[in-house]
Coordinates of C-alpha atoms in Angstrom, one line a residue:
X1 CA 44.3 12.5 -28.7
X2 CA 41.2 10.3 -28.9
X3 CA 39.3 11.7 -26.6
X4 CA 39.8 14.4 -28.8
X5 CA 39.2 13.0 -31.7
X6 CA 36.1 11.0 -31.5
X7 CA 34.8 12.4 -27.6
X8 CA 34.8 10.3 -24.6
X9 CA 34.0 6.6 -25.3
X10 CA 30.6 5.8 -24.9
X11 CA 29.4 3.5 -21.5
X12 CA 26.3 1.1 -22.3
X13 CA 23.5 2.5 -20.6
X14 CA 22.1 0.1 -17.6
X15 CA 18.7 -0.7 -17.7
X16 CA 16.7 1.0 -14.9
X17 CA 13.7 -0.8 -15.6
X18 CA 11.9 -2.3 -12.4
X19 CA 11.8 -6.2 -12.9
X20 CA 8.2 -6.2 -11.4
X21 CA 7.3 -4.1 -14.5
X22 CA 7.5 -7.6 -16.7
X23 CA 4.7 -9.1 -14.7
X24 CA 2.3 -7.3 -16.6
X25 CA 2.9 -8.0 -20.4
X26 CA 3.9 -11.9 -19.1
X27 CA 1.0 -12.0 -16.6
X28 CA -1.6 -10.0 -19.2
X29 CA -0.4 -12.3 -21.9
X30 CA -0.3 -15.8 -20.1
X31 CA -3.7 -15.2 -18.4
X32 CA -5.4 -14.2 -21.4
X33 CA -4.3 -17.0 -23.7
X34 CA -5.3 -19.6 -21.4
X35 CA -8.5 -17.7 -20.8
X36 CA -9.2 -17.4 -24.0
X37 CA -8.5 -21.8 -24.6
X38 CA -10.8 -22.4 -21.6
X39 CA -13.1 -20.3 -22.4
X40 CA -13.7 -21.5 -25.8
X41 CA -13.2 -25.9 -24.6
X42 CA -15.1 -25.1 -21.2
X43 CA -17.3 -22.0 -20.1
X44 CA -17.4 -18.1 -20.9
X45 CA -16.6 -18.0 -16.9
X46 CA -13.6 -19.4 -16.5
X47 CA -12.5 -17.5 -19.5
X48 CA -13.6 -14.1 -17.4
X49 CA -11.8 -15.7 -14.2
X50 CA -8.5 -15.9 -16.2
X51 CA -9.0 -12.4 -17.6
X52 CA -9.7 -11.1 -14.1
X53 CA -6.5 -13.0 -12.8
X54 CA -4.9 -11.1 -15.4
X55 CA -6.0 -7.3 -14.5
X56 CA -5.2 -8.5 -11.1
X57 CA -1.6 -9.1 -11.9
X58 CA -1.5 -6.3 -13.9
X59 CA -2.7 -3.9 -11.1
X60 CA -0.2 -5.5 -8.3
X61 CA 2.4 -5.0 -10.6
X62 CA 1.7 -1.1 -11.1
X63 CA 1.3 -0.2 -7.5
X64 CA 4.9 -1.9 -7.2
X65 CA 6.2 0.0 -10.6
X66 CA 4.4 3.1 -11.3
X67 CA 2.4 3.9 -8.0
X68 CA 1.6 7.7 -9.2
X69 CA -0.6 5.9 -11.7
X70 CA -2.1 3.5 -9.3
X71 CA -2.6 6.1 -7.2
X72 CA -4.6 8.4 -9.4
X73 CA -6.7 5.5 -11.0
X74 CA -7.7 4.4 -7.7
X75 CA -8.6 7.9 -6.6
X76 CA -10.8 8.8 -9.7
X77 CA -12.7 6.0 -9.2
X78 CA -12.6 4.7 -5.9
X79 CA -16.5 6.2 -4.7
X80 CA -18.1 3.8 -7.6
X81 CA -16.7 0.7 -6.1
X82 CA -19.0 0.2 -3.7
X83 CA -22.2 0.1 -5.6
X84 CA -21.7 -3.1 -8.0
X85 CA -20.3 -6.6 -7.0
X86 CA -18.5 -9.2 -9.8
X87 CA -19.7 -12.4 -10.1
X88 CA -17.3 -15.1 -9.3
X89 CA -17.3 -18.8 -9.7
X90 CA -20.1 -20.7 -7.1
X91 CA -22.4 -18.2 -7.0
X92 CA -20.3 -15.7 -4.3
X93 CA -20.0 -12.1 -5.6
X94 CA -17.0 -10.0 -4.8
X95 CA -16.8 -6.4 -4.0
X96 CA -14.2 -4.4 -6.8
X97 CA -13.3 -2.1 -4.1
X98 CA -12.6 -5.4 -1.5
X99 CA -10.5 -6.7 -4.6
X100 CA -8.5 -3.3 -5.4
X101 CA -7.4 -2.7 -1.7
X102 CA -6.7 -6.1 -1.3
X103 CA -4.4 -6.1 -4.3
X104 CA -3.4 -2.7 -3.0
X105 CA -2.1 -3.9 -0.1
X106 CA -0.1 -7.1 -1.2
X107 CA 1.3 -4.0 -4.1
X108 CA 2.3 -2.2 -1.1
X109 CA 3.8 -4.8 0.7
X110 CA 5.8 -5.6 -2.1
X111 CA 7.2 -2.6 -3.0
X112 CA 7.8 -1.9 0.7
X113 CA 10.3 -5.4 0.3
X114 CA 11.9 -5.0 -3.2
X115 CA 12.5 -1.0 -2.3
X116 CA 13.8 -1.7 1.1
X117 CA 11.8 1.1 2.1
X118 CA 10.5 1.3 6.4
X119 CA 6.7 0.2 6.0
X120 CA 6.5 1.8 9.7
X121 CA 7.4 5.3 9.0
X122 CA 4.6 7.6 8.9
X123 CA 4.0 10.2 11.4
X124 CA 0.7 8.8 12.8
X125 CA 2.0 5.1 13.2
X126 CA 2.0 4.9 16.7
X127 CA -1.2 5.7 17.4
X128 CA -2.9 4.1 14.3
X129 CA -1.0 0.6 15.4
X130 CA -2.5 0.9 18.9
X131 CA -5.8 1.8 17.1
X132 CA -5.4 -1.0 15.1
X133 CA -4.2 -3.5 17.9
X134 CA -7.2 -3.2 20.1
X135 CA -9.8 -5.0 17.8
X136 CA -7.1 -7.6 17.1
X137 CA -6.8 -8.3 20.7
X138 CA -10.8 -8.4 21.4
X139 CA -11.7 -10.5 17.9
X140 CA -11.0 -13.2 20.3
X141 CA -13.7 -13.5 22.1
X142 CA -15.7 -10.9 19.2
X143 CA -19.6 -12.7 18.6
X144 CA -18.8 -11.4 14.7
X145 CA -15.4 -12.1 14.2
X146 CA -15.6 -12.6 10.4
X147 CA -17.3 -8.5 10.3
X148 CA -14.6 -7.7 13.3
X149 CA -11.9 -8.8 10.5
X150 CA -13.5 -6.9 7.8
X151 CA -13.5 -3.6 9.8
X152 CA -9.9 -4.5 10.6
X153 CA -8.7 -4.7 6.9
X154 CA -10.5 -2.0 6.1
X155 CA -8.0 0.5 8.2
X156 CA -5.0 -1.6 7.2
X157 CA -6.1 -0.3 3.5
X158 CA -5.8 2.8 4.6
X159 CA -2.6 3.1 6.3
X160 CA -1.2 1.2 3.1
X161 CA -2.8 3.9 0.8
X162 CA -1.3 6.7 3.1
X163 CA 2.1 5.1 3.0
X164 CA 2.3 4.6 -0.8
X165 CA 1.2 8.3 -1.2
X166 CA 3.9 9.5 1.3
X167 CA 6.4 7.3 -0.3
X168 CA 5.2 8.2 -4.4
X169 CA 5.0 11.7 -4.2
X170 CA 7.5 14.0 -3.3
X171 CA 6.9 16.7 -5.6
X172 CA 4.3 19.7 -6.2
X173 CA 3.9 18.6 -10.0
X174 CA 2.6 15.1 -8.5
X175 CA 0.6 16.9 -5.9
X176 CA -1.1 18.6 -8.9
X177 CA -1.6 15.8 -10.7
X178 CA -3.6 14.1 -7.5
X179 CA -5.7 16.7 -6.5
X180 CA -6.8 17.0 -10.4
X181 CA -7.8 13.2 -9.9
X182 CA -9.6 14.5 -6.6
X183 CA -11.6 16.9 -9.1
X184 CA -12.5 14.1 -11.3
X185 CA -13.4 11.7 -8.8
X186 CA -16.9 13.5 -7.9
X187 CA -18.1 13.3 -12.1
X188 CA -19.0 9.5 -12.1
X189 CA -21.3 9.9 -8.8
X190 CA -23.0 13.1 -9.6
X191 CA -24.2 12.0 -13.3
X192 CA -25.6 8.9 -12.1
X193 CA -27.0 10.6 -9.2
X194 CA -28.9 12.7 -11.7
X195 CA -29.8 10.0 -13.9
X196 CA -31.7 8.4 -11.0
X197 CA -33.2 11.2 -9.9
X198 CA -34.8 11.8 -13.4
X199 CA -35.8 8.1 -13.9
X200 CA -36.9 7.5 -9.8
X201 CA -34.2 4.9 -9.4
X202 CA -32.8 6.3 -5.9
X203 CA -33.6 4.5 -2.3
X204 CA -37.2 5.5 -1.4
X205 CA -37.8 6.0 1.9
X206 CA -41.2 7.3 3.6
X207 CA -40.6 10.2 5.6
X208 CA -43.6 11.9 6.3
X209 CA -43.6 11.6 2.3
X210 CA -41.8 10.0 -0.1
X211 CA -38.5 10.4 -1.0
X212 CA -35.7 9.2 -3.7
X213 CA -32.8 9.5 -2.5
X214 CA -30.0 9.6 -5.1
X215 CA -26.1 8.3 -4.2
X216 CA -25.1 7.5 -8.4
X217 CA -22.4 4.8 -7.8
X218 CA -21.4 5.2 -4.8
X219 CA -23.5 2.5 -2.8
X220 CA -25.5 4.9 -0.8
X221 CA -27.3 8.6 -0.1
X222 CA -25.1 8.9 3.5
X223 CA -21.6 7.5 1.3
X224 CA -22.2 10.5 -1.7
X225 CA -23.5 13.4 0.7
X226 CA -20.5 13.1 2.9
X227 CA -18.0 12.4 -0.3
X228 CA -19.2 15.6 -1.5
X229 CA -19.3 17.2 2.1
X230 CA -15.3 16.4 1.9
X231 CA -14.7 17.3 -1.6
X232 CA -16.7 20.6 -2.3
X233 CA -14.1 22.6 0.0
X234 CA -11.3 21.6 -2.6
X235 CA -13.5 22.8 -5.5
X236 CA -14.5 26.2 -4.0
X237 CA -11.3 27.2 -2.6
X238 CA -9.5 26.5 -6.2
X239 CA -12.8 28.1 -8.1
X240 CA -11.9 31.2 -5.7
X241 CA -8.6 31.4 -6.1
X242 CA -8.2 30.9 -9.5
X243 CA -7.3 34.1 -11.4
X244 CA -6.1 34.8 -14.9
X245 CA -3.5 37.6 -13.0
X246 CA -1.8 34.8 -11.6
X247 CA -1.0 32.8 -14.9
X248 CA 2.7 31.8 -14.7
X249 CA 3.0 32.9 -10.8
X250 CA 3.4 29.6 -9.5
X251 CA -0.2 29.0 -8.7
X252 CA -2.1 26.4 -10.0
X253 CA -4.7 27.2 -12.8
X254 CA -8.3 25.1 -13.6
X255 CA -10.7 26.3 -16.0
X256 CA -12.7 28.8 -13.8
X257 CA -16.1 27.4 -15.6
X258 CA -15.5 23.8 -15.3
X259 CA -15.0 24.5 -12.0
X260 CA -18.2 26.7 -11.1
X261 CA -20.1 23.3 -13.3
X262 CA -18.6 20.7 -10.7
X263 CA -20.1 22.9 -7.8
X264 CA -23.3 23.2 -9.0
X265 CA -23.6 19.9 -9.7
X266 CA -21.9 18.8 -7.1
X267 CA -24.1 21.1 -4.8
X268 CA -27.3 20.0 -6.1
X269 CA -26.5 16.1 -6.0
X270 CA -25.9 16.6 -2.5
X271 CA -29.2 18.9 -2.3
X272 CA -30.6 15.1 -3.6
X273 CA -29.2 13.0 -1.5
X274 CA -31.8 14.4 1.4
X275 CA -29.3 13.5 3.7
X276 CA -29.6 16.2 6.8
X277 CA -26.8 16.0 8.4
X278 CA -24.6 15.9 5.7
X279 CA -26.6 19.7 4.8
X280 CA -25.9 21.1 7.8
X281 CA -22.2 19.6 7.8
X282 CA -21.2 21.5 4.2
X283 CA -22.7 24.8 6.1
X284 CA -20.8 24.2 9.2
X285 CA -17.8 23.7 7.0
X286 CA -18.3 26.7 4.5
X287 CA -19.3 29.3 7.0
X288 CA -15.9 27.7 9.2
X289 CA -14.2 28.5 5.4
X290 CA -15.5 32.3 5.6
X291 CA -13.7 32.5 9.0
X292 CA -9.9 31.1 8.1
X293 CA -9.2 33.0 5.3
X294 CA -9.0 36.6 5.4
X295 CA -9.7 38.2 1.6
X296 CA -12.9 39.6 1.2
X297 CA -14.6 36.8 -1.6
X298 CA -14.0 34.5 1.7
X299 CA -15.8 36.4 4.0
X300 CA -18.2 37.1 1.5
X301 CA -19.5 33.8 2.0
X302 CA -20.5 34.3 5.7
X303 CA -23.3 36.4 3.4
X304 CA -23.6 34.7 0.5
X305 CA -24.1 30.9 2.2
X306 CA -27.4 31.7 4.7
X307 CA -28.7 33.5 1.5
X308 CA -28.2 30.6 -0.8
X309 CA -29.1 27.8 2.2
X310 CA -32.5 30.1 2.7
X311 CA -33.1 30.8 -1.3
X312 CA -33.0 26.9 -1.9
X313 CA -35.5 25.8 1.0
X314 CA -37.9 28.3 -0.4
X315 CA -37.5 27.2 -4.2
X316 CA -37.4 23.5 -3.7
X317 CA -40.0 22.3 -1.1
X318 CA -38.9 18.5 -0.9
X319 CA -36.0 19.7 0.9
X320 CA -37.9 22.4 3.9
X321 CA -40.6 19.1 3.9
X322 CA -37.1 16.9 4.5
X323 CA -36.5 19.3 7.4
X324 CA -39.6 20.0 8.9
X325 CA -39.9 16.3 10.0
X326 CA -37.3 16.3 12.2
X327 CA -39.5 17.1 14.5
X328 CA -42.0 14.3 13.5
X329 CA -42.0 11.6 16.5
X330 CA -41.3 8.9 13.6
X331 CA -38.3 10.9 12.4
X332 CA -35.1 9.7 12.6
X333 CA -33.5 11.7 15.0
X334 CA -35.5 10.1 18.3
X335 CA -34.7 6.7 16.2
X336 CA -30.8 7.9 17.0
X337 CA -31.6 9.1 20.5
X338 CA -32.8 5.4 21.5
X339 CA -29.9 4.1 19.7
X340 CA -27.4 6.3 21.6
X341 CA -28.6 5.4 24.9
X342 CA -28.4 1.1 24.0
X343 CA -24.8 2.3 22.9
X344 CA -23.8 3.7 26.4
X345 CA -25.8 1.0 28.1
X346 CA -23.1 -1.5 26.3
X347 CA -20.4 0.4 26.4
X348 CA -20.7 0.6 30.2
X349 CA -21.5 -2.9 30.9
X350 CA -18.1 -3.7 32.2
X351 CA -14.6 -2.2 32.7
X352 CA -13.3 -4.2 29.6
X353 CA -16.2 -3.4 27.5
X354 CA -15.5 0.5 28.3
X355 CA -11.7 0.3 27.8
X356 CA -11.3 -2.1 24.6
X357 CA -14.8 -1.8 23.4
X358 CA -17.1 -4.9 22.2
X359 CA -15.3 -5.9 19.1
X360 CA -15.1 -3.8 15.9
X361 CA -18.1 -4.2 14.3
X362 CA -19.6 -6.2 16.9
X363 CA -22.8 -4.0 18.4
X364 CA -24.0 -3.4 14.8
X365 CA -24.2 -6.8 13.6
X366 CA -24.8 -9.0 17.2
X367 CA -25.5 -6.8 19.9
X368 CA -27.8 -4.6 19.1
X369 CA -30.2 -7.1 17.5
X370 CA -30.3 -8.2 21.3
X371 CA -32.5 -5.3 22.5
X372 CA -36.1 -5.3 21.7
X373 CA -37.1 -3.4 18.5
X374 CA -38.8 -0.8 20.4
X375 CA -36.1 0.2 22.0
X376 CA -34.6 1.2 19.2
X377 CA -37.6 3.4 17.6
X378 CA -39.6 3.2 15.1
X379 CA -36.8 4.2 12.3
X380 CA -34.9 1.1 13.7
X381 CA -37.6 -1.1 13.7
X382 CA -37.1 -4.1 11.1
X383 CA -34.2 -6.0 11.9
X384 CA -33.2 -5.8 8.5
X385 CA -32.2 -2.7 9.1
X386 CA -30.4 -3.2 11.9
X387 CA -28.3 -5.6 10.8
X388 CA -24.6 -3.4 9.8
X389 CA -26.3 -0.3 10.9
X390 CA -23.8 1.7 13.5
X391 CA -25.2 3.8 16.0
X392 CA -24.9 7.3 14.0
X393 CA -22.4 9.4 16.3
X394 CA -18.8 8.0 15.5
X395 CA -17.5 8.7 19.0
X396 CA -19.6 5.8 20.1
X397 CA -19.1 4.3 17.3
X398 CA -15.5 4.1 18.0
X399 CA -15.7 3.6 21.7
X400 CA -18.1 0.1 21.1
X401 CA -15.7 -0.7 18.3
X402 CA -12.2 -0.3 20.3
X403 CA -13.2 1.1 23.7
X404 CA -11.2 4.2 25.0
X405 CA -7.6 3.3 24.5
X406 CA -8.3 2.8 20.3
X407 CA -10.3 5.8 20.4
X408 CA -7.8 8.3 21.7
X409 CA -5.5 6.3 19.5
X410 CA -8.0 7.1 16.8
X411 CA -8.4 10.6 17.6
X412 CA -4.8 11.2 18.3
X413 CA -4.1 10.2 14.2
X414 CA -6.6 12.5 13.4
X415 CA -5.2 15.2 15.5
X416 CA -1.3 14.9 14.4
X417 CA -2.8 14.9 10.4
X418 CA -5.0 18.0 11.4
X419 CA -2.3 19.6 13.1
X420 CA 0.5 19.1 9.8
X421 CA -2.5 20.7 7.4
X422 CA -2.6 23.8 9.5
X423 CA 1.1 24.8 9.7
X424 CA 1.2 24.4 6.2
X425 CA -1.6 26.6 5.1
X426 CA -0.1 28.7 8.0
X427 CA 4.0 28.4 7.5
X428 CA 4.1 28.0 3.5
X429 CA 4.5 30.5 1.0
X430 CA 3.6 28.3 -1.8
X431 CA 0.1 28.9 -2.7
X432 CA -1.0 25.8 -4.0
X433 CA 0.4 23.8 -1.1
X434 CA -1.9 26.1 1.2
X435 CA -5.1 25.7 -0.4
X436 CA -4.5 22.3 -0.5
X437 CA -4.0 22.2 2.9
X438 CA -7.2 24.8 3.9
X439 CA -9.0 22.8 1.7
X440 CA -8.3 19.6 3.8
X441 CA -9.4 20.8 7.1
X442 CA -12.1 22.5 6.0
X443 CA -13.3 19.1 4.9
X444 CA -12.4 17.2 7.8
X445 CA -14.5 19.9 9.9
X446 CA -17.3 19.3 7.8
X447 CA -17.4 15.5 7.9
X448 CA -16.2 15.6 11.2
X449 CA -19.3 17.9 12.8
X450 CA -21.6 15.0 10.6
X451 CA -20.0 12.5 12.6
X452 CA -21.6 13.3 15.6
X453 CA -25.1 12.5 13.9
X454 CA -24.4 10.0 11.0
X455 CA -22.0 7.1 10.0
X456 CA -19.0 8.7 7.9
X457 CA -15.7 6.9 8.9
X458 CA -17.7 3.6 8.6
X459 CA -18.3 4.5 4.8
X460 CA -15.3 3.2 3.0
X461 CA -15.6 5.5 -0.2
X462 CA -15.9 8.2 2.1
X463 CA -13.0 7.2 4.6
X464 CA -10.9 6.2 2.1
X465 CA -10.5 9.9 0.4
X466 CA -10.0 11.2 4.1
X467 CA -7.1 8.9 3.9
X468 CA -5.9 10.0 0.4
X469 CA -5.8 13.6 1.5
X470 CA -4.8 12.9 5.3
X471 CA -1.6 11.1 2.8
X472 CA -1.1 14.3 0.9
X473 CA -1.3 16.5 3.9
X474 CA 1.9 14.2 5.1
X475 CA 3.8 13.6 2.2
X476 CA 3.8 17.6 1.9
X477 CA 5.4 18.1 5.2
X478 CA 7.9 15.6 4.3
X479 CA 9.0 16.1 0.9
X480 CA 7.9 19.8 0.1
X481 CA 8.3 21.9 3.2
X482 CA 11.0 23.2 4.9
X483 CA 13.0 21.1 7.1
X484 CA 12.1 23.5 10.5
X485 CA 8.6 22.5 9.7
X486 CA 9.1 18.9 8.9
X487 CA 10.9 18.6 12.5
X488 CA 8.1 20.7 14.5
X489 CA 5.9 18.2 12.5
X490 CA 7.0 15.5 13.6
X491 CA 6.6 15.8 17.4
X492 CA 2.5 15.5 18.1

């Protein structure tokens, strides 16, 4: 009769709110007040100190309570790390991007604990650990250890950015939501890049002539031609493929002329970069596009890509100057050739050498300063240079960093990724899911024909959206495809 009456009695609601989600009023508020007392008794410094302390906490605590958001701030501006350092007390400066992985990880770590989620549950962890274990095992007797162990926490960032993305999202409406972040994320770079190649501000370099090299934020010409070399696939595929007849089918809609802007500009950044290989990379990878998919606007581009490549060259001189002098006895190319050879001289030195590799990081920053400077060519000819500088073909680069076991293991993560993006663009029928997934191997073949030529894994702005997507392509196969294709996914 009560029931009835008034309905069912009411229950108090619990409170689902994460506890780590009070760090960052508590931590914001704390930090700042006593940054703002010191900094007003003491120094401006220590007040920025506490302030930093404070967007620290703050940032730990939303990779452990709202990850998606984590995730898409990081990936919008992840390339612009890299070109700027913060000052910190006693004169050291302090990479942001060092700082935001760093408090990345420990984010990861403790969601991983307070979640009670498997931390070793991705689909490339075993090779990736034995990857990772080889450079662990030869840091001991590594010249550089201090670089081996920066090389080293640079791929345990990207494992735990992988892991958060598999574990975050789970749906397509979060999958949207990322690769409109991976839209975004080229803006920043390619206004700057502009802006210095109006005012001159780029890296000069003499090749035969002088050239300014734009890369906007993100630390470097090689580091924003091969960000762009990864990322234009995503924009042309969903410029393509976006069609006012498939409003409210399911397939994901962008503004066709925002779009067509982004490639342009993106285009043409990369255009300034002067960065050869990266040129020949994004035609590789385009003309590779024109082959996969079947409709006729994609094979349209087998056409439409010599024809634009061939139209530019002729327009803008700089760039048919740029590479006319690859057959210049200065150019770089016969600087790479000497390098190569050093590279296999080291690598076969000894049994040990050839199986676990010198030391990650160890031939750019010890061992190759050992050779005289004209072995290395002229382009390699100030030490200054040298110093950091990898031997421009990733497959040695790999082999001197972690010998042939941690490069199979490397290639072997690369393969099971590449392998998960191609049966879903070829087993899904959701449209968005396969574009996403063309779009991913069509960048990986680009940047992966440049890294037989140039540094790209070594580039962590670069590297780190491989990751992101290489995440995406995984968490797909687990949380949005069908279970027959999650279990033929799984087995390598």
């Amino acid at each position: 009769m009560i029931n009835q009456r008034i309905g069912r009695p009411s229950t108090p609601r619990a409170d689902r709110r994460n506890p780590a989600w009070w760090i960052v009023p508590l931590g914001l508020a704390g930090c700042l007040l006593i940054g703002f007392v010191m900094g007003v008794r003491q120094s401006p410094m220590m007040a920025a100190a506490m302030l930093g302390a404070g967007i620290s906490v703050a940032w730990v605590a939303l990779v452990v309570a709202r990850p998606e958001f984590a995730l898409l701030i990081y990936t919008v501006l992840a390339v612009n790390l890299n070109s700027i350092d913060l000052p910190v007390p006693g004169g050291v400066r302090l990479s942001p991007d060092i700082l935001l992985t760093s408090l990345l990880i420990v984010g990861v770590a403790l969601r991983a604990l307070t979640m009670r989620r498997p931390v070793f549950s991705l689909p490339i962890t075993a090779p990736y650990l034995i990857f990772l274990a080889v450079p662990m095992v030869t840091m001991i007797w590594s010249p550089t250890p201090v670089e081996s162990m920066k090389g080293i926490f640079r791929f345990v960032s990207y494992y735990a950015i992988m892991w958060l993305i598999v574990d975050v999202i789970q749906s397509k409406e979060q999958l949207r939501h990322m690769v409109v972040a991976l839209l975004l994320a080229p803006i920043i770079p390619i206004l700057t890049s502009f802006l210095q190649a109006a005012t001159g501000g780029g890296q000069t370099i003499w090749a035969g002539e002088l050239f300014n090299r734009v890369y906007g934020l993100a630390g470097g010409p090689f580091t924003l031609a091969y960000f762009l070399v990864l990322l234009i696939p995503l924009v042309l595929i969903f410029l393509l493929e976006s069609s006012p007849e498939d409003a409210g089918s399911g397939v994901w809609q962008f503004r066709k002329g925002l779009l067509a802007l982004l490639l342009v500009g993106a285009g043409a950044a990369l255009l300034l970069t002067f960065i050869r290989g990266a040129w020949f990379a994004l035609v590789f990878a385009v003309l590779l596009l024109g082959l996969l998919r079947g409709s006729l606007r994609y094979r349209q581009l087998l056409l439409t890509i010599p024809v634009v490549a061939g139209s530019v060259l002729l327009i803008f001189s700089p760039a048919l100057d740029r590479l006319e002098q690859v057959a210049d006895p200065t150019s770089t190319l016969f600087g790479r050739i000497e390098v190569w050879k050093l590279a296999v001289d080291w690598i076969t030195t000894s049994p040990l050498a050839f199986l676990a590799g010198l030391g990650m990081k160890s031939f750019e920053y010890f061992y190759i300063l050992q050779a005289a400077p004209r072995i290395a060519g002229l382009y390699w000819r100030r030490e200054a240079f040298l110093i950091g500088n990898r031997p421009h073909n990733e497959i040695l680069g790999f082999w001197l960093d972690v010998g042939l076991i941690g490069l199979i293991a490397f290639i072997a993560s690369l393969v099971i990724v590449i392998r998960q993006a191609w049966r879903i663009f070829r087993r899904s029928d959701d449209q968005p899911l396969q574009l996403f997934a063309l779009a991913f191997i069509i960048g990986s073949a680009g940047i992966l024909f440049g890294a037989m030529g140039d540094n790209v894994f070594s580039q962590p702005s670069v590297a780190s959206y491989f990751w992101i997507m290489a995440g995406l392509i995984m968490a797909i196969t687990r949380h949005m495809m069908p279970a027959a294709v999650q279990d033929t996914a799984a087995t390598p």
